[in-house]
Amino acid sequence: MSTGEENSGWNLTESDPGVFTELLRSLGVPMIFDDLYSLDPSTLAAHEPLHALIFLFKWTSDSPDPTSGGSYDSDFPGFFAHQVVNNACATLAVLNALGNIPSLKSGQPLAELFNFTQGMDPQTRGLVVTSADWLRECHNSLTPPSAISLDGLGLPKSSEDAYHFIVYLPFMGSVYELDGLKASPIRHGAYEENSEGWAGKAREVIESRIATYPPGSLEFSLLALHDDPLPTLQEQLSVAQTAGDQSLLAELMQNISDENSKRERWAFENALRRHNHMGLMHALLKLLAKTDNLDAAKEGAKTKMTERREKAKARGEAMDED
Amino acid sequence: MEYIDTQRYILAFKAGRALRRDGTNLVEPKPEKGAIILYDGEDDLLHLVWKDRTTGSVGEDLIMFEGDASFTQIPNAPGGRTFVLKFQSSDQRHFFWMQDASSERDTDFVRNLNGLLQDPDFSLTWNTETPPAASTSGPSRPVQQATSEQVETLRRLLSSYRAGSAAPATAPPEYSLTDILTPANINPLFTSHPELVPTLFPHLPSDLPNPPNEETVTQIIASPQFRSAVSNLDQALRTGLLGGFVRSLGLPEEAGASVEAFLKAIQDQAASEDSMQTD
């Protein structure tokens, strides 16, 4: 991964729907992201109205990303920004999605940003986006605070690369692909106004993209951007209560409960992401010492390290010594 | 050969000699068991001597002027335990190889030797648990804790060494904090000492969705976020450059020199906290 200077103060974020949804919350957008485990019609229908799909992937071969079909549309009149800072790729993809949603509800800063960048070329937009301090702070608030600054200690950077993000969304009757690393958006053609809507066309495009990668070379996930279902579910719950519809009531209560558990899990994970764990690590080590368990833990750790090395040697691999 | 009063020893460690084969650049280690001894001569000069431990005879007797000599590792020598004593004032080169059974104390010996060669009043420091017996030479030179100046020197030496050398500065780690702060090690403590669990609550995130309990702590310790923090701390400690940082934890600067030093300091801190409570 690039050095601090090249990343202009943007931290690398995790690609997790909880993280992305928290970003939406900090932008004042009443939508959520969910993991999609399949692209079949029923799964997609469960997230109606679907505003955008984000395809995130890292591919592990050295060959360049295969072309995805469709045609470049350099006259695209919507919002499209280039990725000018590597680590900002997640926020940039989210903005490329949000910027093309009609009548988007959002906080003031985001609305002003979209207003301000109207009519700009993608490169300039990308620069404006990554220069927005408030946006960078929202983005960075989802990463661990540096308990210890690891910059300047000469630690080798891990070899894990960032995910790459591609946004698929409907715009003026066609499915578009927005990739911040490409010159312009790619138009994949019109979609039919049937029950599936644009999502059906998007599915075809994404599936054919996935098929172009050699098997096993692609690690990816899909995120669906859609309205927050909770307010609607609550309304439906009230109606069902009034109507005395027991089975509907039970189903709605289950859905609401599932949704709330998910939010609680996200809130827990995000709290851990933002937290400086130094105090806890120190307290736990002292605990081990006070209960006379630290020496044994150390000896056990030495044994584990030796076993690991031996196993790695047996497999003929060099140990990753950081 | 001059009799060396062990009372005058300042530093000693096991080392063999390696001699240059005539007409070549090859340096061959000699098998004789020996020792490098730094001592205060009766002439008030600092002597570095190589002594054969089997016969007792002194093979080299060199006078060390302050700041003149340095004892440096030869980077390409296999095993990493070959050193050269070289001088600014002359082209003399004397080669040695470390003979202590374990290489763990090599860095301590080398650091202390170089420290003394620069400044005879250098205070010895030991990062390993028990200083070897020959390191003290009577009440006039007790083993002391490093001052912050010395730690700063050490830090500079370590970072310049790492920046310059092609070979890795540290041997592969013996163990990692990630294998110490594990659920397997910690969860049983909560069962045996349940009263300790609430003492951890102040260290948890303040914005958890629900008030914490024992299960919360267990979940956090098993979480990828916590494990990542432990791994970062382990890596950072291995650089040896956390002297300034560890003071914010109430630990002495030496605790930032290595994972081992860190754990030792925490052990001490835990013991002193306990004794404070029982007073």
XYZ file of C-alpha atoms in Angstrom:
601
model
C 0.000 0.000 0.000
C 1.153 3.546 -0.629
C 2.788 5.759 1.934
C 1.040 8.306 4.099
C 1.861 11.233 1.817
C 0.412 9.563 -1.237
C -2.782 8.842 0.643
C -3.155 12.453 1.789
C -4.356 11.481 5.229
C -7.084 9.078 4.120
C -7.016 5.842 6.091
C -7.700 2.475 4.528
C -11.196 1.341 5.533
C -12.683 -2.095 5.853
C -15.143 -3.162 3.201
C -17.994 -4.039 5.467
C -21.656 -3.035 5.197
C -21.572 -1.835 8.819
C -18.739 0.551 7.998
C -20.396 1.801 4.829
C -23.762 2.275 6.545
C -22.074 4.296 9.283
C -20.602 6.483 6.563
C -24.113 7.041 5.191
C -25.293 7.967 8.663
C -22.519 10.508 9.055
C -23.500 11.960 5.674
C -27.092 12.273 6.854
C -28.400 9.817 4.252
C -31.275 7.591 5.504
C -30.193 4.536 3.577
C -28.298 1.384 4.416
C -25.935 -1.046 2.759
C -26.450 -4.768 2.968
C -24.305 -7.678 1.884
C -25.796 -9.537 -1.038
C -25.040 -13.210 -1.107
C -26.666 -13.850 -4.428
C -27.978 -11.940 -7.395
C -31.124 -13.970 -7.879
C -34.362 -12.065 -8.349
C -35.801 -12.843 -4.916
C -32.725 -11.591 -3.108
C -32.656 -8.417 -5.138
C -36.401 -7.928 -4.662
C -35.940 -8.076 -0.891
C -33.994 -4.835 -1.084
C -36.409 -2.856 -3.209
C -36.218 0.004 -3.926
C -32.617 -0.696 -4.846
C -30.617 2.451 -5.567
C -27.213 1.058 -6.498
C -25.068 -2.032 -6.366
C -21.436 -1.859 -5.331
C -19.261 -4.636 -6.575
C -16.053 -4.808 -4.556
C -13.248 -7.077 -5.474
C -9.587 -7.783 -5.434
C -8.126 -10.012 -8.022
C -4.993 -11.926 -7.369
C -3.489 -12.527 -10.779
C -0.990 -10.198 -12.356
C -2.928 -9.753 -15.556
C -4.925 -6.558 -15.924
C -8.624 -6.352 -15.179
C -10.561 -7.788 -18.122
C -12.796 -5.293 -19.942
C -16.382 -5.352 -18.868
C -18.314 -4.684 -22.045
C -20.562 -1.676 -22.567
C -19.429 1.620 -24.022
C -17.795 4.687 -22.579
C -20.092 7.635 -22.141
C -17.978 10.736 -21.832
C -21.109 12.874 -21.992
C -22.558 11.334 -18.859
C -24.454 14.227 -17.267
C -24.623 12.766 -13.773
C -22.105 12.719 -10.934
C -18.863 10.896 -11.637
C -15.574 11.513 -9.832
C -12.171 9.990 -10.468
C -10.328 8.184 -7.717
C -7.307 10.361 -7.022
C -6.342 8.927 -3.639
C -6.123 5.139 -3.247
C -7.361 4.898 0.304
C -10.393 7.055 -0.399
C -11.793 4.495 -2.858
C -14.638 3.347 -0.615
C -15.984 6.841 0.069
C -15.520 7.779 -3.542
C -17.607 4.827 -4.700
C -20.327 5.746 -2.200
C -20.351 9.310 -3.518
C -20.510 8.128 -7.114
C -23.592 6.135 -6.121
C -25.274 8.821 -3.991
C -24.569 11.587 -6.471
C -26.875 10.018 -9.022
C -29.881 9.295 -6.833
C -32.709 11.686 -7.622
C -34.110 13.673 -4.690
C -31.477 12.347 -2.312
C -32.051 13.197 1.346
C -28.771 14.095 2.960
C -27.036 16.398 5.395
C -26.057 19.924 4.385
C -22.333 19.344 3.714
C -22.988 16.573 1.188
C -25.712 18.531 -0.585
C -23.347 21.482 -0.875
C -20.570 19.254 -2.177
C -22.800 17.878 -4.932
C -23.959 21.389 -5.757
C -20.472 22.777 -5.849
C -19.126 20.092 -8.167
C -21.910 20.292 -10.735
C -20.562 20.625 -14.241
C -16.981 19.803 -13.236
C -14.942 17.205 -15.082
C -14.341 13.875 -13.278
C -10.740 14.613 -12.384
C -11.536 17.968 -10.775
C -14.484 16.445 -8.957
C -12.193 13.731 -7.606
C -9.763 16.353 -6.314
C -12.524 18.389 -4.700
C -13.933 15.300 -3.002
C -10.609 14.206 -1.559
C -9.786 17.745 -0.427
C -12.956 17.967 1.613
C -11.625 17.782 5.198
C -15.017 17.101 6.710
C -15.487 14.160 4.360
C -12.051 12.785 5.092
C -12.793 13.007 8.804
C -16.066 11.095 8.357
C -14.177 8.463 6.382
C -11.304 8.213 8.861
C -13.609 8.027 11.863
C -14.280 4.438 10.842
C -10.714 3.300 11.220
C -8.791 2.568 14.382
C -7.121 5.589 15.956
C -3.342 5.261 15.896
C -2.671 4.073 19.399
C 0.908 3.970 18.320
C 1.847 5.739 15.146
C 3.235 3.008 12.962
C 4.436 5.510 10.376
C 8.140 6.124 10.394
C 8.947 2.932 12.293
C 10.027 1.290 9.063
C 7.609 -1.597 9.388
C 7.143 -3.475 6.156
C 3.710 -2.797 4.757
C 1.449 -5.785 4.494
C 1.024 -7.130 1.016
C -2.768 -6.931 1.146
C -4.101 -4.558 -1.450
C -7.215 -2.497 -1.174
C -10.427 -3.679 -2.655
C -11.489 -2.011 -5.864
C -15.022 -0.681 -6.040
C -17.365 -0.471 -8.979
C -20.798 1.103 -8.772
C -23.734 -0.084 -10.870
C -26.822 2.081 -10.994
C -29.731 3.104 -13.170
C -29.544 6.440 -14.921
C -32.053 7.717 -17.425
C -33.257 4.268 -18.412
C -29.871 2.558 -18.731
C -27.606 0.623 -16.436
C -24.332 2.443 -15.858
C -21.033 1.264 -14.448
C -19.045 3.894 -12.523
C -15.399 3.008 -11.956
C -13.301 5.792 -10.461
C -10.182 4.442 -12.133
C -11.654 4.679 -15.644
C -11.905 7.794 -17.747
C -15.703 7.894 -17.901
C -18.777 5.955 -16.882
C -19.684 2.919 -18.963
C -23.179 2.539 -20.348
C -24.412 -1.037 -20.481
C -27.639 -0.337 -22.281
C -31.282 0.127 -21.497
C -33.140 -2.009 -19.011
C -36.706 -3.214 -19.200
C -39.315 -1.660 -16.981
C -40.532 -4.991 -15.673
C -40.849 -6.300 -12.124
C -37.116 -6.612 -11.772
C -36.325 -3.239 -13.183
C -32.745 -2.201 -13.591
C -31.524 -4.832 -11.147
C -32.137 -7.615 -13.680
C -29.934 -5.947 -16.264
C -27.315 -5.218 -13.606
C -27.302 -8.889 -12.680
C -26.490 -9.907 -16.244
C -23.671 -7.400 -16.486
C -22.146 -8.387 -13.152
C -22.439 -12.109 -13.800
C -20.752 -11.815 -17.164
C -18.004 -9.752 -15.560
C -17.413 -12.393 -12.902
C -17.255 -15.056 -15.609
C -14.364 -13.309 -17.328
C -11.983 -13.858 -14.427
C -10.020 -17.122 -14.211
C -11.647 -19.355 -11.613
C -10.293 -18.823 -8.119
C -8.552 -15.590 -8.983
C -11.307 -13.285 -7.786
C -12.350 -12.379 -4.275
C -15.433 -10.221 -4.316
C -18.556 -9.127 -2.533
C -21.643 -7.200 -3.422
C -23.299 -4.462 -1.471
C -26.820 -3.240 -2.075
C -27.634 0.413 -1.392
C -31.268 0.825 -0.454
C -33.608 2.773 1.779
C -33.470 2.021 5.477
C -36.265 -0.547 5.891
C -36.921 0.093 9.578
C -39.252 3.107 9.314
C -41.381 1.291 6.720
C -41.436 -1.885 8.771
C -42.538 0.103 11.832
C -45.379 1.665 9.859
C -46.444 -1.698 8.534
C -46.323 -3.040 12.078
C -48.743 -0.363 13.305
C -51.110 -1.100 10.450
C -50.964 -4.834 11.108
C -51.593 -4.241 14.804
C -54.649 -2.164 14.040
C -55.880 -4.717 11.541
C -55.214 -7.550 13.994
C -53.418 -9.546 11.323
C -51.515 -11.991 13.543
C -49.413 -13.785 10.973
C -48.346 -10.559 9.294
C -47.632 -9.124 12.711
C -45.400 -12.074 13.587
C -43.538 -11.817 10.289
C -43.009 -8.079 10.657
C -41.835 -8.429 14.234
C -39.320 -11.040 13.135
C -38.054 -8.806 10.341
C -37.760 -5.846 12.688
C -35.969 -7.968 15.258
C -33.516 -9.282 12.628
C -32.882 -5.785 11.353
C -32.262 -4.489 14.882
C -29.867 -7.338 15.715
C -27.926 -6.541 12.602
C -27.712 -2.847 13.547
C -26.590 -3.764 17.032
C -23.858 -5.983 15.635
C -22.728 -3.183 13.314
C -22.743 -0.670 16.179
C -20.655 -3.046 18.305
C -18.122 -3.628 15.517
C -17.891 0.069 14.659
C -17.331 0.926 18.339
C -14.440 -1.552 18.337
C -13.076 -0.099 15.104
C -12.975 3.420 16.507
C -11.556 2.369 19.857
C -7.988 2.697 21.029
C -7.312 -0.742 22.511
C -4.043 0.125 24.221
C -5.626 0.527 27.657
C -7.350 -2.837 27.403
C -4.209 -4.643 26.212
C -2.201 -3.129 29.059
C -4.868 -4.028 31.632
C -5.103 -7.611 30.372
C -1.344 -8.108 30.459
C -1.285 -6.809 34.019
C -4.132 -9.167 34.853
C -2.128 -12.088 33.540
C 0.846 -10.926 35.607
C -1.162 -10.420 38.788
C -2.707 -13.868 38.546
C 0.753 -15.392 37.966
C -0.139 -16.515 34.464
C 2.095 -14.303 32.355
C 5.140 -16.572 32.359
C 3.098 -19.602 31.390
C 1.435 -17.611 28.618
C 4.842 -16.568 27.342
C 6.131 -20.146 27.337
C 3.000 -21.281 25.537
C 3.507 -18.548 22.972
C 7.089 -19.682 22.370
C 5.887 -23.234 21.776
C 3.240 -22.047 19.329
C 5.779 -20.020 17.377
C 8.127 -22.983 17.123
C 5.297 -25.273 16.004
C 4.242 -22.762 13.390
C 7.763 -22.511 12.029
C 8.116 -26.248 11.871
C 4.822 -26.641 10.079
C 5.771 -23.957 7.609
C 9.127 -25.595 7.005
C 7.409 -28.928 6.460
C 5.189 -27.294 3.898
C 8.267 -25.839 2.275
C 7.173 -22.259 2.872
C 9.133 -19.414 4.328
C 7.470 -17.931 7.405
C 6.115 -14.468 6.971
C 8.320 -12.632 9.431
C 6.399 -9.362 9.054
C 51.700 -12.442 30.643
C 50.205 -9.853 32.831
C 48.001 -11.112 35.582
C 44.627 -9.475 35.299
C 42.968 -8.866 38.588
C 39.332 -9.818 38.076
C 38.452 -6.926 40.374
C 39.405 -4.689 37.488
C 37.140 -6.373 34.980
C 34.546 -4.040 33.543
C 33.023 -6.352 30.980
C 33.764 -9.886 29.857
C 32.128 -12.368 27.555
C 33.017 -15.565 25.767
C 34.482 -15.096 22.354
C 36.850 -16.864 20.022
C 39.278 -15.279 17.613
C 39.223 -15.393 13.871
C 42.500 -14.826 12.091
C 43.168 -13.639 8.573
C 44.761 -16.183 6.320
C 47.967 -14.602 4.978
C 47.671 -13.048 1.571
C 43.909 -13.391 1.446
C 40.823 -11.598 2.661
C 39.624 -14.729 4.316
C 39.124 -14.691 8.028
C 38.991 -18.093 9.668
C 37.588 -18.704 13.114
C 39.981 -20.457 15.467
C 38.488 -23.144 17.672
C 40.069 -22.069 20.987
C 37.630 -21.159 23.727
C 38.320 -17.609 24.762
C 36.969 -14.460 26.273
C 37.062 -10.777 25.480
C 37.786 -8.838 28.625
C 37.648 -5.108 29.087
C 39.459 -3.951 32.194
C 40.993 -1.000 34.014
C 44.744 -1.403 33.707
C 47.157 -0.570 36.473
C 48.445 2.007 34.025
C 45.022 3.704 34.269
C 44.358 2.796 30.692
C 41.447 0.790 29.339
C 42.597 -2.586 28.043
C 40.808 -4.985 25.760
C 42.245 -8.425 26.081
C 41.573 -11.725 24.434
C 42.277 -14.581 26.788
C 42.332 -18.285 26.100
C 39.968 -19.855 28.637
C 41.589 -23.264 28.461
C 45.228 -22.289 28.919
C 44.687 -18.969 30.668
C 47.106 -17.208 28.370
C 46.420 -13.765 26.993
C 46.472 -13.711 23.212
C 45.862 -9.986 22.615
C 46.297 -7.001 24.854
C 45.100 -3.794 23.273
C 44.900 -0.338 24.747
C 41.602 1.359 24.065
C 41.500 5.114 23.756
C 38.148 6.719 24.292
C 36.097 6.786 21.091
C 38.751 5.149 18.981
C 37.515 1.613 18.583
C 34.259 -0.023 17.657
C 33.044 -3.606 17.674
C 30.900 -4.239 14.633
C 29.022 -7.234 13.308
C 30.161 -8.586 9.967
C 26.925 -8.687 8.011
C 27.647 -11.500 5.587
C 29.184 -13.933 8.002
C 26.995 -17.026 8.411
C 25.419 -17.288 11.840
C 25.651 -13.567 12.417
C 28.003 -13.907 15.336
C 31.253 -12.690 13.817
C 32.515 -9.257 14.757
C 35.415 -7.002 13.960
C 37.184 -4.637 16.296
C 38.374 -1.695 14.267
C 40.039 1.606 14.977
C 39.842 5.129 13.705
C 43.482 5.697 14.555
C 44.877 2.761 12.581
C 44.121 0.020 10.067
C 44.200 -2.687 12.706
C 41.436 -5.229 12.457
C 40.783 -7.946 15.014
C 38.099 -10.507 14.329
C 36.144 -12.403 16.913
C 33.222 -14.782 17.082
C 30.730 -14.954 19.938
C 30.964 -18.103 21.996
C 28.218 -17.707 24.542
C 25.981 -20.793 24.259
C 22.988 -18.661 23.395
C 23.057 -15.748 20.989
C 20.391 -14.013 23.035
C 22.871 -11.953 24.994
C 25.036 -11.029 22.025
C 23.321 -7.682 21.543
C 23.709 -6.860 25.235
C 27.445 -7.672 25.200
C 28.052 -5.796 21.975
C 26.087 -2.759 23.010
C 27.831 -2.552 26.351
C 31.271 -3.049 24.787
C 30.695 -0.304 22.247
C 29.295 1.929 24.947
C 32.416 1.484 27.058
C 34.727 1.949 24.082
C 33.080 5.302 23.466
C 32.959 6.345 27.088
C 34.621 4.417 29.936
C 31.977 5.734 32.323
C 29.207 4.133 30.288
C 26.680 2.356 32.519
C 25.994 -1.200 31.514
C 22.486 -2.175 30.541
C 20.993 -5.604 30.175
C 17.788 -6.371 28.342
C 17.891 -10.057 29.194
C 16.735 -11.226 32.592
C 19.921 -12.098 34.468
C 23.120 -10.195 33.881
C 26.056 -12.594 33.456
C 28.274 -12.883 36.505
C 31.355 -11.331 34.945
C 29.650 -8.067 34.170
C 30.079 -6.536 37.566
C 33.508 -5.846 38.897
C 32.815 -4.872 42.437
C 30.912 -2.113 44.148
C 32.381 0.677 42.083
C 30.467 -0.340 38.942
C 27.048 -1.610 39.864
C 24.614 -2.591 37.109
C 22.244 0.328 36.654
C 19.058 1.002 34.826
C 19.665 2.857 31.600
C 19.168 6.590 31.740
C 16.960 8.164 29.147
C 20.082 9.498 27.454
C 21.414 6.008 26.989
C 18.110 4.729 25.733
C 18.052 7.583 23.264
C 21.541 6.608 22.119
C 20.426 3.042 21.808
C 17.414 4.079 19.820
C 19.536 6.088 17.428
C 21.961 3.221 17.075
C 19.166 0.788 16.370
C 17.485 2.949 13.781
C 20.708 3.814 12.028
C 21.711 0.188 12.063
C 18.431 -0.838 10.497
C 18.581 1.901 7.923
C 22.102 0.983 6.852
C 22.338 -2.753 6.954
C 21.211 -5.130 4.262
C 20.730 -7.965 6.708
C 17.683 -7.915 9.008
C 18.573 -6.267 12.289
C 16.545 -8.628 14.453
C 16.387 -12.389 14.550
C 12.979 -13.970 13.889
C 10.824 -13.436 16.989
C 10.715 -16.110 19.650
C 7.091 -15.437 20.430
C 4.344 -12.995 19.653
C 1.939 -11.037 21.836
C -0.820 -12.373 19.624
C -0.246 -15.777 21.222
C -0.315 -14.331 24.729
C -3.418 -12.141 24.610
C -5.639 -14.963 23.427
C -9.145 -15.940 24.556
C -7.668 -19.288 25.636
C -5.294 -17.556 28.049
C -7.634 -14.863 29.272
C -11.118 -16.363 29.505
C -10.167 -18.831 32.276
C -9.043 -15.857 34.408
C -12.578 -14.501 34.354
C -13.855 -17.787 35.713
C -11.246 -17.980 38.458
C -11.243 -14.246 39.271
C -14.688 -12.885 38.390
C -14.070 -9.791 40.525
C -11.424 -8.695 38.001
C -13.879 -8.397 35.102
C -15.408 -5.034 36.082
C -11.901 -3.555 36.368
C -11.692 -3.924 32.603
C -14.887 -1.997 31.838
C -13.223 1.449 31.884
C -10.946 0.243 29.056
C -13.788 -0.763 26.747
C -15.299 1.542 24.100
C -17.638 4.077 25.664
C -20.122 3.844 22.804
C -21.048 0.164 22.914
C -24.694 -0.464 22.054
C -25.269 -2.258 25.362
C -23.715 -1.913 28.819
C -20.746 -4.299 29.089
C -20.594 -7.564 30.944
C -18.204 -10.518 31.032
C -19.437 -11.772 27.670
C -18.763 -8.396 26.104
C -15.156 -8.555 27.198
C -14.828 -12.092 25.874
C -16.301 -11.062 22.518
C -14.012 -8.068 22.266
C -10.890 -10.100 22.947
C -11.897 -12.513 20.178
C -12.778 -9.721 17.729
C -10.706 -8.991 14.616
C -10.345 -5.359 15.722
C -8.743 -6.288 19.031
C -6.543 -8.978 17.493
C -5.346 -6.464 14.943
C -4.453 -4.018 17.726
C -2.448 -6.734 19.507
C -0.600 -7.567 16.317
C 0.220 -3.889 15.751
C 1.533 -3.538 19.293
C 3.678 -6.635 18.873
C 5.179 -5.339 15.644
C 5.755 -1.885 17.052
C 7.504 -3.253 20.159
C 9.798 -5.330 17.984
C 11.192 -2.177 16.455
C 12.548 -1.317 19.882
C 11.587 2.313 19.381
C 8.665 2.666 21.771
C 10.608 4.092 24.716
C 8.744 7.370 24.660
C 5.359 5.781 24.147
C 5.527 3.271 27.014
C 6.052 6.052 29.531
C 2.457 7.072 28.930
C 1.549 3.670 30.387
C 3.559 4.376 33.530
C 6.348 2.085 32.393
C 10.057 2.955 32.238
C 11.545 3.779 28.855
C 13.459 0.520 28.695
C 10.107 -1.222 28.426
C 9.831 0.043 24.873
C 12.964 -1.737 23.732
C 11.417 -5.131 22.966
C 8.431 -7.362 23.625
C 10.448 -9.120 26.334
C 11.327 -5.832 28.040
C 7.733 -4.695 27.823
C 6.403 -7.819 29.504
C 9.067 -7.674 32.197
C 8.142 -4.080 32.977
C 4.475 -4.988 33.145
C 5.287 -7.822 35.505
C 7.109 -5.335 37.740
C 4.309 -2.836 37.488
C 1.721 -5.469 38.427
C 3.802 -6.561 41.409
C 4.230 -3.033 42.699
C 0.526 -2.302 42.270
C -0.300 -5.401 44.276
C 2.109 -4.503 47.049
C 0.678 -0.999 47.190
C -2.749 -2.453 47.748
C -1.693 -4.740 50.563
C 0.067 -1.968 52.504
